[in-house]
XYZ file of C-alpha atoms in Angstrom:
459
model
C -61.552 -21.772 -9.907
C -61.916 -19.114 -6.767
C -59.638 -16.689 -6.645
C -58.021 -17.038 -3.044
C -56.387 -19.972 -5.370
C -54.918 -17.969 -7.454
C -51.156 -17.441 -7.344
C -49.334 -13.886 -6.545
C -47.369 -12.520 -9.942
C -45.107 -9.610 -9.226
C -43.864 -7.998 -12.791
C -40.607 -5.411 -12.382
C -40.516 -3.074 -14.924
C -36.254 -2.226 -15.213
C -37.019 1.578 -16.796
C -33.879 4.350 -17.501
C -36.244 6.716 -15.475
C -38.484 4.881 -12.724
C -38.604 0.555 -11.454
C -42.050 -0.276 -10.819
C -42.890 -3.512 -8.967
C -46.994 -4.674 -8.795
C -47.917 -8.018 -7.292
C -51.358 -9.013 -9.291
C -53.428 -11.783 -8.762
C -56.590 -12.823 -10.870
C -60.183 -12.796 -9.103
C -63.379 -14.255 -10.541
C -63.671 -12.994 -13.628
C -60.507 -13.240 -14.709
C -59.643 -9.489 -13.738
C -56.418 -8.229 -12.231
C -56.860 -7.201 -8.205
C -53.725 -5.492 -7.364
C -52.603 -6.871 -4.221
C -48.773 -4.466 -3.550
C -47.305 -1.820 -5.883
C -44.417 0.604 -5.437
C -42.469 2.509 -7.840
C -38.590 4.556 -7.365
C -36.374 6.666 -9.270
C -33.840 4.667 -11.635
C -30.403 5.929 -12.381
C -28.163 2.539 -13.236
C -30.040 2.200 -16.812
C -29.765 4.069 -19.150
C -31.642 3.272 -22.557
C -33.191 0.162 -21.072
C -30.391 -0.983 -20.641
C -28.844 -1.627 -16.523
C -25.309 0.310 -16.621
C -23.886 -0.054 -12.660
C -26.259 -2.898 -11.325
C -25.246 -0.913 -7.887
C -27.528 1.342 -8.576
C -30.199 -0.828 -10.064
C -30.070 -2.625 -6.489
C -30.529 0.175 -4.743
C -33.554 1.118 -6.984
C -34.720 -2.161 -7.354
C -34.666 -2.937 -3.348
C -36.675 0.857 -3.189
C -39.017 -0.355 -5.444
C -40.043 -3.475 -3.209
C -39.358 -1.021 0.449
C -42.253 0.772 -1.484
C -44.847 -2.364 -2.659
C -44.439 -4.473 0.123
C -45.102 -0.819 1.977
C -48.446 -0.547 0.518
C -49.222 -4.132 1.183
C -47.389 -5.519 4.917
C -48.478 -8.988 3.913
C -46.331 -9.452 0.563
C -44.017 -12.242 0.256
C -42.361 -11.266 -2.734
C -39.498 -13.928 -4.606
C -39.933 -14.586 -8.277
C -40.316 -11.367 -10.613
C -40.818 -11.302 -14.086
C -38.726 -9.091 -15.786
C -39.038 -6.895 -18.301
C -36.331 -6.400 -20.997
C -36.030 -3.867 -23.998
C -32.578 -1.899 -24.734
C -31.430 -0.554 -28.194
C -28.421 -3.971 -28.977
C -32.341 -6.059 -28.753
C -32.969 -6.504 -32.628
C -35.266 -9.368 -34.342
C -34.831 -11.031 -37.330
C -36.937 -13.055 -39.921
C -36.287 -17.461 -40.683
C -37.940 -19.956 -42.132
C -37.825 -24.047 -40.976
C -39.076 -27.279 -41.930
C -38.464 -30.657 -41.519
C -40.196 -33.643 -43.200
C -41.630 -36.142 -40.823
C -40.798 -39.399 -39.276
C -44.404 -41.195 -39.292
C -47.019 -39.693 -42.152
C -49.788 -41.244 -40.891
C -49.996 -39.951 -37.121
C -51.387 -36.581 -36.669
C -49.003 -33.612 -35.783
C -47.749 -33.266 -32.484
C -46.474 -30.678 -29.561
C -43.505 -32.714 -29.505
C -42.767 -31.612 -33.284
C -43.724 -28.107 -32.630
C -41.036 -27.774 -30.204
C -38.358 -29.984 -32.625
C -39.464 -27.158 -35.272
C -39.450 -24.146 -33.010
C -35.586 -25.901 -31.442
C -33.996 -26.167 -34.531
C -34.078 -22.556 -34.718
C -31.884 -21.781 -31.678
C -29.226 -22.904 -34.140
C -29.621 -19.358 -36.381
C -26.922 -17.682 -36.646
C -26.284 -14.296 -35.066
C -23.668 -12.069 -34.697
C -21.345 -13.018 -31.876
C -21.845 -11.385 -28.658
C -25.487 -11.974 -28.900
C -28.101 -15.010 -27.546
C -31.508 -15.684 -28.703
C -33.608 -14.483 -26.654
C -37.102 -15.895 -28.021
C -38.248 -18.075 -31.172
C -41.870 -16.939 -32.161
C -43.474 -19.166 -34.781
C -46.089 -16.659 -37.285
C -48.163 -19.027 -39.144
C -47.337 -22.848 -40.167
C -47.812 -24.638 -43.383
C -48.338 -28.426 -43.271
C -47.794 -29.957 -47.057
C -49.104 -27.127 -49.698
C -51.856 -26.509 -46.996
C -49.902 -22.544 -46.044
C -51.172 -20.229 -43.206
C -52.411 -22.385 -40.527
C -52.422 -20.940 -37.080
C -52.091 -24.349 -35.936
C -50.890 -26.900 -37.318
C -51.557 -29.949 -34.427
C -54.260 -32.934 -35.187
C -53.062 -32.113 -39.438
C -51.710 -34.892 -41.149
C -49.002 -35.016 -44.252
C -45.277 -35.112 -44.299
C -43.447 -31.613 -43.867
C -44.410 -28.996 -41.767
C -42.720 -25.846 -41.537
C -43.265 -22.750 -40.415
C -42.464 -18.525 -40.585
C -40.835 -17.679 -36.760
C -39.920 -14.373 -36.313
C -36.354 -14.354 -33.745
C -35.619 -12.188 -30.837
C -32.077 -11.490 -29.961
C -30.237 -9.374 -27.402
C -27.005 -8.627 -25.916
C -25.386 -11.201 -23.969
C -24.022 -9.012 -21.128
C -26.805 -6.436 -21.336
C -28.802 -9.507 -20.396
C -26.585 -11.143 -18.212
C -27.037 -7.914 -16.043
C -30.373 -7.439 -15.700
C -30.430 -10.455 -13.967
C -27.340 -10.066 -12.181
C -29.200 -6.629 -11.207
C -32.441 -8.357 -9.591
C -30.318 -11.282 -8.112
C -28.595 -9.127 -5.927
C -31.762 -7.818 -5.486
C -32.629 -11.073 -3.605
C -35.221 -11.777 -5.684
C -35.460 -14.826 -8.470
C -36.339 -14.437 -12.645
C -39.495 -16.561 -13.299
C -38.542 -15.054 -16.615
C -37.508 -12.130 -19.061
C -40.006 -10.649 -21.244
C -39.783 -8.201 -24.225
C -41.061 -4.779 -22.535
C -43.185 -4.271 -26.124
C -44.488 -7.553 -25.772
C -45.413 -6.431 -21.848
C -47.303 -3.882 -23.091
C -49.025 -4.936 -26.383
C -50.815 -7.974 -23.555
C -51.633 -4.864 -21.579
C -53.534 -2.972 -24.035
C -54.862 -5.294 -26.720
C -57.477 -7.142 -27.329
C -58.475 -9.925 -29.954
C -60.045 -7.103 -32.593
C -57.133 -5.488 -32.496
C -54.920 -8.402 -33.672
C -57.489 -9.093 -35.523
C -57.393 -6.240 -37.686
C -52.933 -5.360 -37.074
C -52.142 -2.816 -35.345
C -48.664 -1.043 -33.657
C -47.653 -0.996 -30.113
C -45.628 2.234 -29.716
C -44.637 2.183 -25.535
C -42.954 5.711 -25.195
C -41.081 4.948 -22.182
C -37.831 6.673 -20.800
C -34.863 5.721 -22.716
C -36.540 4.065 -25.366
C -39.048 3.886 -27.938
C -40.344 0.047 -28.449
C -42.958 -1.075 -31.126
C -44.818 -4.860 -32.127
C -46.555 -4.884 -34.556
C -49.484 -7.259 -35.217
C -51.288 -7.931 -38.010
C -54.517 -10.842 -38.917
C -53.742 -12.124 -35.271
C -49.767 -12.706 -36.021
C -46.398 -11.031 -34.675
C -45.067 -9.912 -37.713
C -42.393 -7.566 -35.970
C -40.548 -5.737 -32.923
C -37.973 -3.492 -32.945
C -36.408 -0.771 -30.231
C -35.634 2.737 -31.133
C -33.153 3.864 -28.935
C -34.791 7.520 -28.426
C -37.846 8.130 -25.439
C -38.909 10.457 -23.508
C -35.072 11.606 -21.404
C -33.749 12.591 -25.147
C -36.644 15.131 -25.104
C -35.863 16.261 -21.136
C -32.313 16.802 -22.661
C -33.249 18.260 -25.403
C -34.728 21.197 -23.493
C -32.399 21.135 -20.929
C -29.824 21.909 -23.828
C -31.688 24.021 -25.650
C -34.081 26.234 -22.734
C -30.866 26.463 -21.055
C -32.005 24.981 -17.913
C -31.591 22.565 -14.424
C -32.944 18.835 -16.299
C -34.957 18.750 -12.617
C -36.448 21.827 -14.221
C -36.971 21.066 -17.851
C -38.679 17.270 -17.054
C -41.594 19.424 -14.718
C -41.791 21.807 -17.628
C -42.245 18.667 -19.911
C -44.825 17.628 -18.112
C -47.016 20.381 -17.231
C -46.434 22.923 -19.772
C -45.801 20.811 -23.182
C -47.125 19.821 -26.001
C -46.306 17.709 -28.968
C -47.765 20.306 -31.674
C -45.925 23.117 -31.986
C -48.978 24.894 -33.509
C -51.470 24.648 -30.279
C -49.134 26.503 -27.950
C -50.247 30.025 -27.195
C -47.807 32.285 -28.687
C -48.352 35.312 -25.865
C -47.815 32.507 -22.742
C -44.214 32.154 -21.192
C -42.787 29.869 -18.183
C -40.967 31.932 -15.265
C -38.379 29.968 -14.250
C -36.004 30.705 -11.265
C -32.976 31.939 -11.126
C -30.069 30.406 -9.685
C -28.036 31.993 -6.419
C -29.113 35.511 -7.364
C -29.278 35.863 -11.420
C -32.043 37.008 -12.940
C -35.308 34.695 -13.403
C -35.418 33.541 -16.945
C -37.915 34.005 -19.013
C -39.628 30.536 -21.399
C -41.963 30.750 -24.048
C -44.404 27.728 -24.524
C -44.062 27.959 -28.087
C -40.199 27.361 -28.401
C -41.175 24.016 -25.327
C -43.551 22.755 -27.739
C -41.296 23.551 -31.034
C -38.175 21.475 -29.032
C -40.856 18.649 -28.073
C -42.924 18.227 -31.328
C -39.009 17.948 -33.594
C -37.395 14.971 -31.092
C -41.569 13.329 -31.620
C -41.258 13.927 -35.141
C -38.071 12.068 -35.158
C -39.482 8.546 -33.447
C -42.671 8.633 -35.300
C -40.058 8.377 -38.044
C -38.474 6.114 -36.953
C -41.896 4.714 -36.633
C -42.308 4.830 -40.054
C -39.374 3.297 -41.382
C -40.180 -0.650 -39.666
C -43.779 -0.637 -40.739
C -42.802 0.484 -44.579
C -39.568 -1.944 -43.940
C -42.317 -5.289 -43.125
C -44.640 -3.638 -45.972
C -47.651 -2.590 -43.227
C -48.514 0.485 -44.211
C -51.366 2.579 -43.322
C -53.554 0.998 -46.229
C -52.350 -2.561 -44.369
C -53.012 -1.029 -39.696
C -56.742 -1.442 -40.115
C -56.196 -0.875 -36.196
C -54.005 2.192 -36.304
C -51.440 2.916 -33.601
C -51.763 2.511 -29.717
C -50.156 5.265 -28.027
C -48.528 3.318 -24.074
C -45.835 4.244 -21.768
C -45.163 7.150 -20.049
C -44.219 9.167 -22.544
C -47.308 8.882 -24.910
C -49.152 10.909 -21.810
C -47.633 14.108 -23.607
C -50.425 16.388 -25.070
C -51.260 16.241 -28.835
C -49.452 13.232 -29.787
C -52.311 11.363 -30.939
C -52.479 14.569 -33.570
C -48.677 14.055 -34.066
C -48.837 10.051 -34.387
C -51.674 10.336 -37.082
C -49.798 13.561 -39.074
C -46.516 11.654 -39.432
C -47.987 8.145 -39.800
C -51.016 8.913 -41.642
C -52.538 6.237 -38.768
C -55.272 6.554 -36.741
C -53.681 6.531 -33.201
C -54.992 6.040 -29.985
C -53.604 6.110 -26.294
C -53.758 2.567 -24.475
C -54.772 1.941 -21.233
C -53.782 -1.955 -19.284
C -57.815 -1.127 -17.341
C -59.382 -4.051 -19.386
C -57.493 -6.558 -17.837
C -57.257 -4.236 -13.982
C -59.846 -4.492 -11.757
C -62.570 -2.247 -10.677
C -61.736 -0.391 -7.913
C -58.801 0.628 -8.120
C -56.639 4.216 -7.010
C -56.189 5.596 -11.558
C -52.664 5.549 -10.906
C -52.520 2.050 -11.145
C -54.267 2.736 -15.046
C -51.614 4.571 -16.532
C -50.010 3.675 -19.052
C -47.050 3.951 -17.600
C -47.132 0.850 -16.086
C -48.546 -0.790 -18.910
C -45.512 -3.181 -19.319
C -45.955 -4.587 -15.305
C -49.908 -5.434 -15.822
C -48.604 -7.432 -19.270
C -45.853 -8.862 -17.335
C -48.153 -10.290 -14.342
C -50.131 -11.379 -17.330
C -47.584 -13.123 -18.674
C -47.616 -14.859 -15.389
C -51.306 -16.255 -15.468
C -50.362 -17.795 -19.234
C -47.574 -19.477 -18.118
C -49.513 -20.915 -14.941
C -53.148 -21.364 -16.667
C -50.996 -23.433 -19.454
C -48.011 -25.589 -17.462
C -45.256 -24.164 -18.313
C -43.572 -23.047 -15.245
C -43.431 -24.260 -11.716
C -46.155 -22.579 -9.468
C -46.908 -23.050 -5.745
C -49.213 -25.611 -4.602
C -50.850 -23.342 -1.765
C -51.989 -19.666 -2.181
C -52.659 -17.075 0.575
C -56.678 -15.793 0.582
C -54.959 -11.630 0.366
C -57.526 -8.971 -0.015
C -56.872 -5.906 -1.981
C -55.169 -3.120 0.065
C -56.971 -0.100 1.360
C -54.280 2.238 0.009
C -55.075 0.719 -3.773
C -58.817 1.104 -3.442
C -60.464 4.061 -4.783
C -61.417 6.321 -2.480
C -64.599 7.050 -2.489
C -67.484 4.820 -1.090
C -70.095 2.204 -2.829
C -73.176 1.246 -1.520
C -73.888 -2.404 -0.991
C -76.629 -2.987 -3.328
C -74.172 0.050 -5.788
C -71.817 -2.662 -5.498
C -73.667 -5.853 -6.765
C -74.991 -4.682 -9.267
C -71.495 -3.139 -10.845
C -70.423 -7.054 -9.834
C -73.305 -8.419 -12.586
C -72.908 -6.102 -15.023
C -69.243 -6.758 -15.113
C -69.868 -10.819 -15.202
C -72.084 -9.947 -17.990
C -69.495 -7.577 -19.362
C -66.629 -10.765 -19.341
C -69.503 -13.250 -20.705
C -70.020 -11.059 -23.994
C -66.300 -9.870 -24.101
C -64.079 -10.951 -26.642
C -60.829 -10.620 -25.009
C -57.433 -12.224 -25.691
C -57.532 -16.479 -24.690
C -54.175 -16.683 -24.608
C -52.080 -13.466 -25.588
C -48.938 -15.263 -25.002
C -49.615 -19.005 -26.353
C -47.571 -18.478 -28.914
C -44.398 -17.052 -27.816
C -41.881 -19.586 -27.010
C -39.445 -19.144 -22.904
C -36.485 -20.374 -23.134
C -33.825 -16.770 -22.927
C -33.490 -17.734 -18.616
C -33.111 -21.125 -19.461
C -30.813 -20.591 -22.354
C -29.239 -18.283 -20.052
C -27.999 -20.535 -17.125
C -27.296 -23.462 -20.047
C -24.550 -21.634 -20.912
C -23.721 -19.931 -18.259
C -23.217 -24.385 -16.722
C -20.834 -24.843 -19.505
C -18.954 -22.022 -19.075
C -17.699 -23.700 -15.797
């Protein structure tokens, strides 16, 4: 299939500090070419939840306008949207069915029935099941079967990871997107989107914890032996650190954010004790001297608290530092803090690294797009492609050819023969690399359909 025949899929990341819209399409090597990119400051979102719909609509519209400005030929009508917030919860359940036709092989219809039965699980009033994710199946006495289709047996069962969220929070997101003139193709849990963007198949097998540090929340997804074992949303993020700096050092929020980004460190021992930052005084007040060491102490206190939560969740599911050989993968905007890897390893006892979405991006893009800040957006596009390639959703039958805009390409010029050599290298890498064939294959859709059904019944 030629890359001009592939759909253009748009990921929309509605975060606490920024809203980003990225349009992408797979090329002939299976890599994502970014055809549009826009972002805007987010004002109506707190701790991952849309609280002010009008402000959120303005920010989404601004991000879309910036995306169109990067590529005027784009037409965006449907988007994949990330969902997070401290209202997100998860639980484990077990389901079994006795088969009617024992002589036949197990079919997809029976798997679907098993999954759909889990949507009847009791959850607190005001919550709604977002996703039901099968973990491992059993057929009669055979256990730990990743895919039971084709097996024969009397009884089939599975363990499930169920993700729930607050109905009003879900409604606010869909309303903000709808009133921005867009249709929500699907809502995707943000840590799962980020995980898809920064992980390889080796990570899944080894066992890994994805820690996505956003502005308002820190999202956690834990995988072990190729299975999603746990998800959690920790109600602290980069904005909490900024507010701590603002309060602790008596500066403006904009100054606190700037100091965090430019001079901040997650380890106080690594900060120079004789270094100071001069902050201009307000309205004739004298300038203020801020100790870099004090700044690092404030950042370390909050980041240690976040990592303590990560450690707590890992212990809750019995996956301590002896089990996760892949360690911790840090991503999101907050992962770019200096010395965060060292602090993470110290607090959790696990190896850590920064997760960049570069593995899935085509070569030659501007470096901005490969930052951990945009892992969720890249993962949302990958979710869209999983739906397209596995016929889980309807897409247009005709796709327009479109080139990568010059403003999203790297500035340096590459000679023709060097480009051909790079292209061959990429093809060879693709042949030899073990990638995730379909990260999203296990993850059941349904949040939008469920939500619409509920509204239809209410009418």
